[in-house]
Amino acid sequence: PLFNSPSDVGKSLADQGFDIVLHASNHTLDRGGAGVESTIEFWKKYPQIKVLGINQSKSEAEGIKTLEKNGVTFGLLNYTYGTNGINPPVGKEYLVDVIDEDLIKREVHMSEKATDFTIAFMHWGEENSSVPSAVQKDLAQKMCDWGVDLIVGSHPHVLQGAQWLKGENGNKTFVYYSLGNFVSRQIKTKNLLGGIADIQIKIENGEISIENAVLKPIVTHYNSTCTDFCVYPLEKYNNNLAKNHGIHNYGQKMSIEALEEILYNTFDGFDEKLIDYK
């Protein structure tokens, strides 16, 4: 499939107050270089939003995006594992930020020099796999060693575990391997259980670090005709809603018990205290 969203989706994100938008994914080049350039032009209407993962020029691609909040400057990085075999136009390879260890290492070092806290948003992993791949784990550890403070993953369409990593210099990095879907119309129970990353940053004696990091599980609910969608925190979802979920049309189970089983199986081998649920 070659995806393309109407610009009203972007307008809605801006209207709701989002500060950061990620654009590096395996579908970034679905409409070719022109699609990326059109997207960049659209976001110029909203200069308050940081747009990551795509670039208008080579010089822009060679820099990093930053965001200042409450006296803290964040370095923001976004990469995708690939673009489904679709290449950017010749001479415009800078359009999409693709995972390349040398590139990531260089940009992390740039961020470490210029900012207080580095976040890497990674489009990686295997679709529908609840287990982080060896490639994800290896790269996460390397980014930790290089100095990334927080890693937030997407692409698998299902939740994956989260954990603290320790770097070679004694630093710590928190990684969410995959937050799954936030909202979707997929038709398997595990695809409708996602998560929100909840991070608290502390400043103490001039040092900035993560004070607390948890995952808040969420559920996408839609009706039998797929015409009404809502996202619930798992702790506020219930079996009365679940029994009317449209996913039953596809022979799938939907209940609190089924969702909890997926959640805890996903975090098997990880610290379940990192789940903010009940």
Coordinates of C-alpha atoms in Angstrom, one line a residue, residues 38-243:
S38 CA 4.7 18.9 -0.1
T39 CA 4.6 17.8 3.5
I40 CA 7.5 20.1 4.4
E41 CA 5.7 23.0 2.8
F42 CA 2.5 22.2 4.7
W43 CA 4.3 22.3 8.1
K44 CA 5.7 25.7 7.4
K45 CA 2.2 27.0 8.3
Y46 CA 2.9 25.8 11.9
P47 CA 6.4 27.0 12.7
Q48 CA 5.8 26.2 16.4
I49 CA 5.9 22.4 15.6
K50 CA 9.2 20.6 15.3
V51 CA 9.1 18.3 12.3
L52 CA 11.5 15.4 12.5
G53 CA 12.8 12.7 10.1
I54 CA 12.5 14.7 6.8
N55 CA 14.6 17.5 5.5
Q56 CA 14.3 20.3 2.9
S57 CA 18.0 20.5 2.2
K58 CA 21.3 18.8 2.7
S59 CA 22.3 21.5 5.2
E60 CA 19.2 20.9 7.2
A61 CA 19.8 17.1 7.2
E62 CA 23.3 17.7 8.6
G63 CA 22.0 19.5 11.7
I64 CA 19.7 18.5 14.5
K65 CA 16.3 19.7 15.7
T66 CA 16.0 21.1 19.2
L67 CA 13.2 22.1 21.5
E68 CA 13.4 24.3 24.6
K69 CA 11.0 23.6 27.5
N70 CA 11.1 24.9 31.0
G71 CA 14.8 25.8 30.7
V72 CA 15.8 22.5 29.3
T73 CA 17.0 22.1 25.7
F74 CA 16.1 18.7 24.1
G75 CA 17.9 17.3 21.1
L76 CA 15.4 15.4 18.9
L77 CA 16.4 12.7 16.5
N78 CA 14.2 10.5 14.2
Y79 CA 15.2 7.6 12.0
T80 CA 13.5 4.8 10.0
Y81 CA 15.0 1.4 9.1
G82 CA 14.1 2.0 5.4
T83 CA 11.4 3.2 3.0
N84 CA 10.0 -0.1 1.5
G85 CA 12.5 -0.1 -1.3
I86 CA 11.5 3.3 -2.6
N87 CA 14.5 5.5 -3.1
P88 CA 14.5 9.3 -2.9
P89 CA 15.2 11.2 -6.1
V90 CA 18.9 11.3 -7.2
G91 CA 20.6 14.2 -5.5
K92 CA 17.9 14.4 -2.7
E93 CA 19.0 11.5 -0.5
Y94 CA 18.8 14.0 2.4
L95 CA 15.0 13.9 2.3
V96 CA 14.5 11.1 4.8
D97 CA 16.6 10.3 7.9
V98 CA 17.4 6.6 7.6
I99 CA 19.1 4.4 10.2
D100 CA 22.8 4.5 9.7
E101 CA 25.1 4.0 12.7
D102 CA 27.7 6.5 11.6
L103 CA 25.0 9.1 11.1
I104 CA 23.3 8.4 14.4
K105 CA 26.6 8.5 16.3
R106 CA 27.6 11.8 14.7
E107 CA 24.2 13.4 15.4
V108 CA 24.1 12.1 19.0
H109 CA 27.5 13.7 19.6
M110 CA 26.2 16.9 18.1
S111 CA 23.2 16.8 20.4
E112 CA 25.3 16.0 23.5
K113 CA 27.3 19.1 22.9
A114 CA 24.4 21.5 22.1
T115 CA 21.6 20.2 24.3
D116 CA 20.8 19.0 27.8
F117 CA 18.8 15.8 26.9
T118 CA 18.8 13.7 23.8
I119 CA 15.7 11.7 22.6
A120 CA 15.9 9.3 19.6
F121 CA 12.6 8.3 18.0
M122 CA 13.2 5.0 16.1
H123 CA 11.0 3.5 13.4
W124 CA 12.4 -0.1 13.7
G125 CA 11.7 -3.7 14.6
E126 CA 9.6 -6.5 13.1
E127 CA 5.9 -6.0 12.4
N128 CA 3.6 -7.8 14.8
S129 CA 6.5 -9.1 16.9
S130 CA 6.0 -8.4 20.6
V131 CA 9.7 -9.2 21.2
P132 CA 12.4 -6.7 20.4
S133 CA 14.8 -8.0 17.7
A134 CA 18.5 -8.5 18.2
V135 CA 19.0 -5.5 15.8
Q136 CA 16.9 -3.3 18.0
K137 CA 18.6 -4.3 21.2
D138 CA 22.1 -4.0 19.7
L139 CA 21.4 -0.5 18.3
A140 CA 19.7 0.6 21.5
Q141 CA 22.8 -0.3 23.5
K142 CA 25.0 1.5 21.1
M143 CA 22.9 4.6 21.3
C144 CA 23.1 4.4 25.1
D145 CA 26.9 4.1 24.9
W146 CA 26.9 7.2 22.6
G147 CA 24.9 9.2 25.1
V148 CA 21.2 9.1 24.1
D149 CA 19.0 9.6 27.2
L150 CA 15.7 8.3 25.9
I151 CA 14.7 6.0 23.0
V152 CA 11.1 5.8 21.8
G153 CA 10.3 3.1 19.3
S154 CA 7.5 2.5 16.8
H155 CA 6.6 0.4 13.7
P156 CA 5.8 -3.1 14.9
H157 CA 2.1 -2.2 15.5
V158 CA 2.2 -4.0 18.8
L159 CA 3.7 -3.3 22.2
Q160 CA 7.2 -4.4 23.0
G161 CA 9.0 -4.2 26.4
A162 CA 10.8 -1.3 28.0
Q163 CA 13.9 -1.1 30.1
W164 CA 16.8 0.8 31.5
L165 CA 20.1 0.4 29.8
K166 CA 23.5 1.3 31.2
G167 CA 26.2 2.9 29.0
E168 CA 29.9 2.3 28.9
N169 CA 30.4 5.6 30.7
G170 CA 28.0 4.7 33.5
N171 CA 25.2 6.7 32.0
K172 CA 21.6 5.4 31.9
T173 CA 19.2 5.3 29.0
F174 CA 15.5 4.4 29.0
V175 CA 14.2 2.6 25.9
Y176 CA 10.6 1.9 24.8
Y177 CA 11.2 -0.7 22.1
S178 CA 7.7 -0.1 20.7
L179 CA 4.6 1.8 21.9
G180 CA 2.4 -0.1 19.4
N181 CA -0.5 1.6 17.8
F182 CA -2.1 4.7 19.3
V183 CA -5.2 4.4 17.2
S184 CA -5.8 2.0 14.3
R185 CA -8.4 -0.1 12.5
Q186 CA -6.3 -3.2 12.6
I187 CA -8.2 -6.5 13.3
K188 CA -6.1 -8.4 15.9
T189 CA -6.5 -7.9 19.6
K190 CA -2.7 -7.3 20.1
N191 CA -2.7 -4.5 17.5
L192 CA -5.4 -2.6 19.5
L193 CA -3.3 -2.6 22.8
G194 CA -0.8 0.3 22.7
G195 CA 1.0 2.5 25.2
I196 CA 1.8 6.1 26.1
A197 CA 5.3 6.9 27.3
D198 CA 5.1 8.8 30.5
I199 CA 8.5 10.4 31.5
Q200 CA 9.4 12.8 34.3
I201 CA 12.6 14.8 33.9
K202 CA 14.4 16.2 36.9
I203 CA 17.0 18.9 37.2
E204 CA 19.2 18.6 40.2
N205 CA 22.5 20.5 40.8
G206 CA 22.5 21.4 37.1
E207 CA 22.2 17.8 36.1
I208 CA 19.2 16.6 34.0
S209 CA 18.0 13.0 34.1
I210 CA 14.9 10.8 34.0
E211 CA 13.4 10.7 37.4
N212 CA 10.6 8.2 36.4
A213 CA 9.6 6.4 33.3
V214 CA 6.6 4.2 32.8
L215 CA 4.3 2.9 30.1
K216 CA 0.5 3.6 30.3
P217 CA -1.4 1.0 28.4
I218 CA -4.2 2.1 26.1
V219 CA -6.9 0.4 24.0
T220 CA -8.4 1.4 20.7
H221 CA -12.1 0.8 20.6
Y222 CA -14.3 0.8 17.5
N223 CA -17.9 -0.2 16.9
S224 CA -19.2 -3.1 14.7
T225 CA -19.4 -0.9 11.6
C226 CA -16.0 0.7 12.2
T227 CA -17.6 4.2 12.2
D228 CA -16.9 5.2 15.8
F229 CA -13.4 5.2 17.3
C230 CA -12.1 6.0 20.8
V231 CA -8.9 5.5 22.7
Y232 CA -9.2 4.5 26.3
P233 CA -6.6 4.0 29.1
L234 CA -6.7 0.3 29.8
E235 CA -7.6 1.0 33.4
K236 CA -10.8 2.8 32.2
Y237 CA -11.8 0.2 29.7
N238 CA -14.3 -2.5 30.7
N239 CA -15.9 -5.7 29.4
N240 CA -19.3 -4.0 28.7
L241 CA -17.4 -1.9 26.0
A242 CA -15.3 -4.9 25.0
K243 CA -18.3 -7.1 24.1

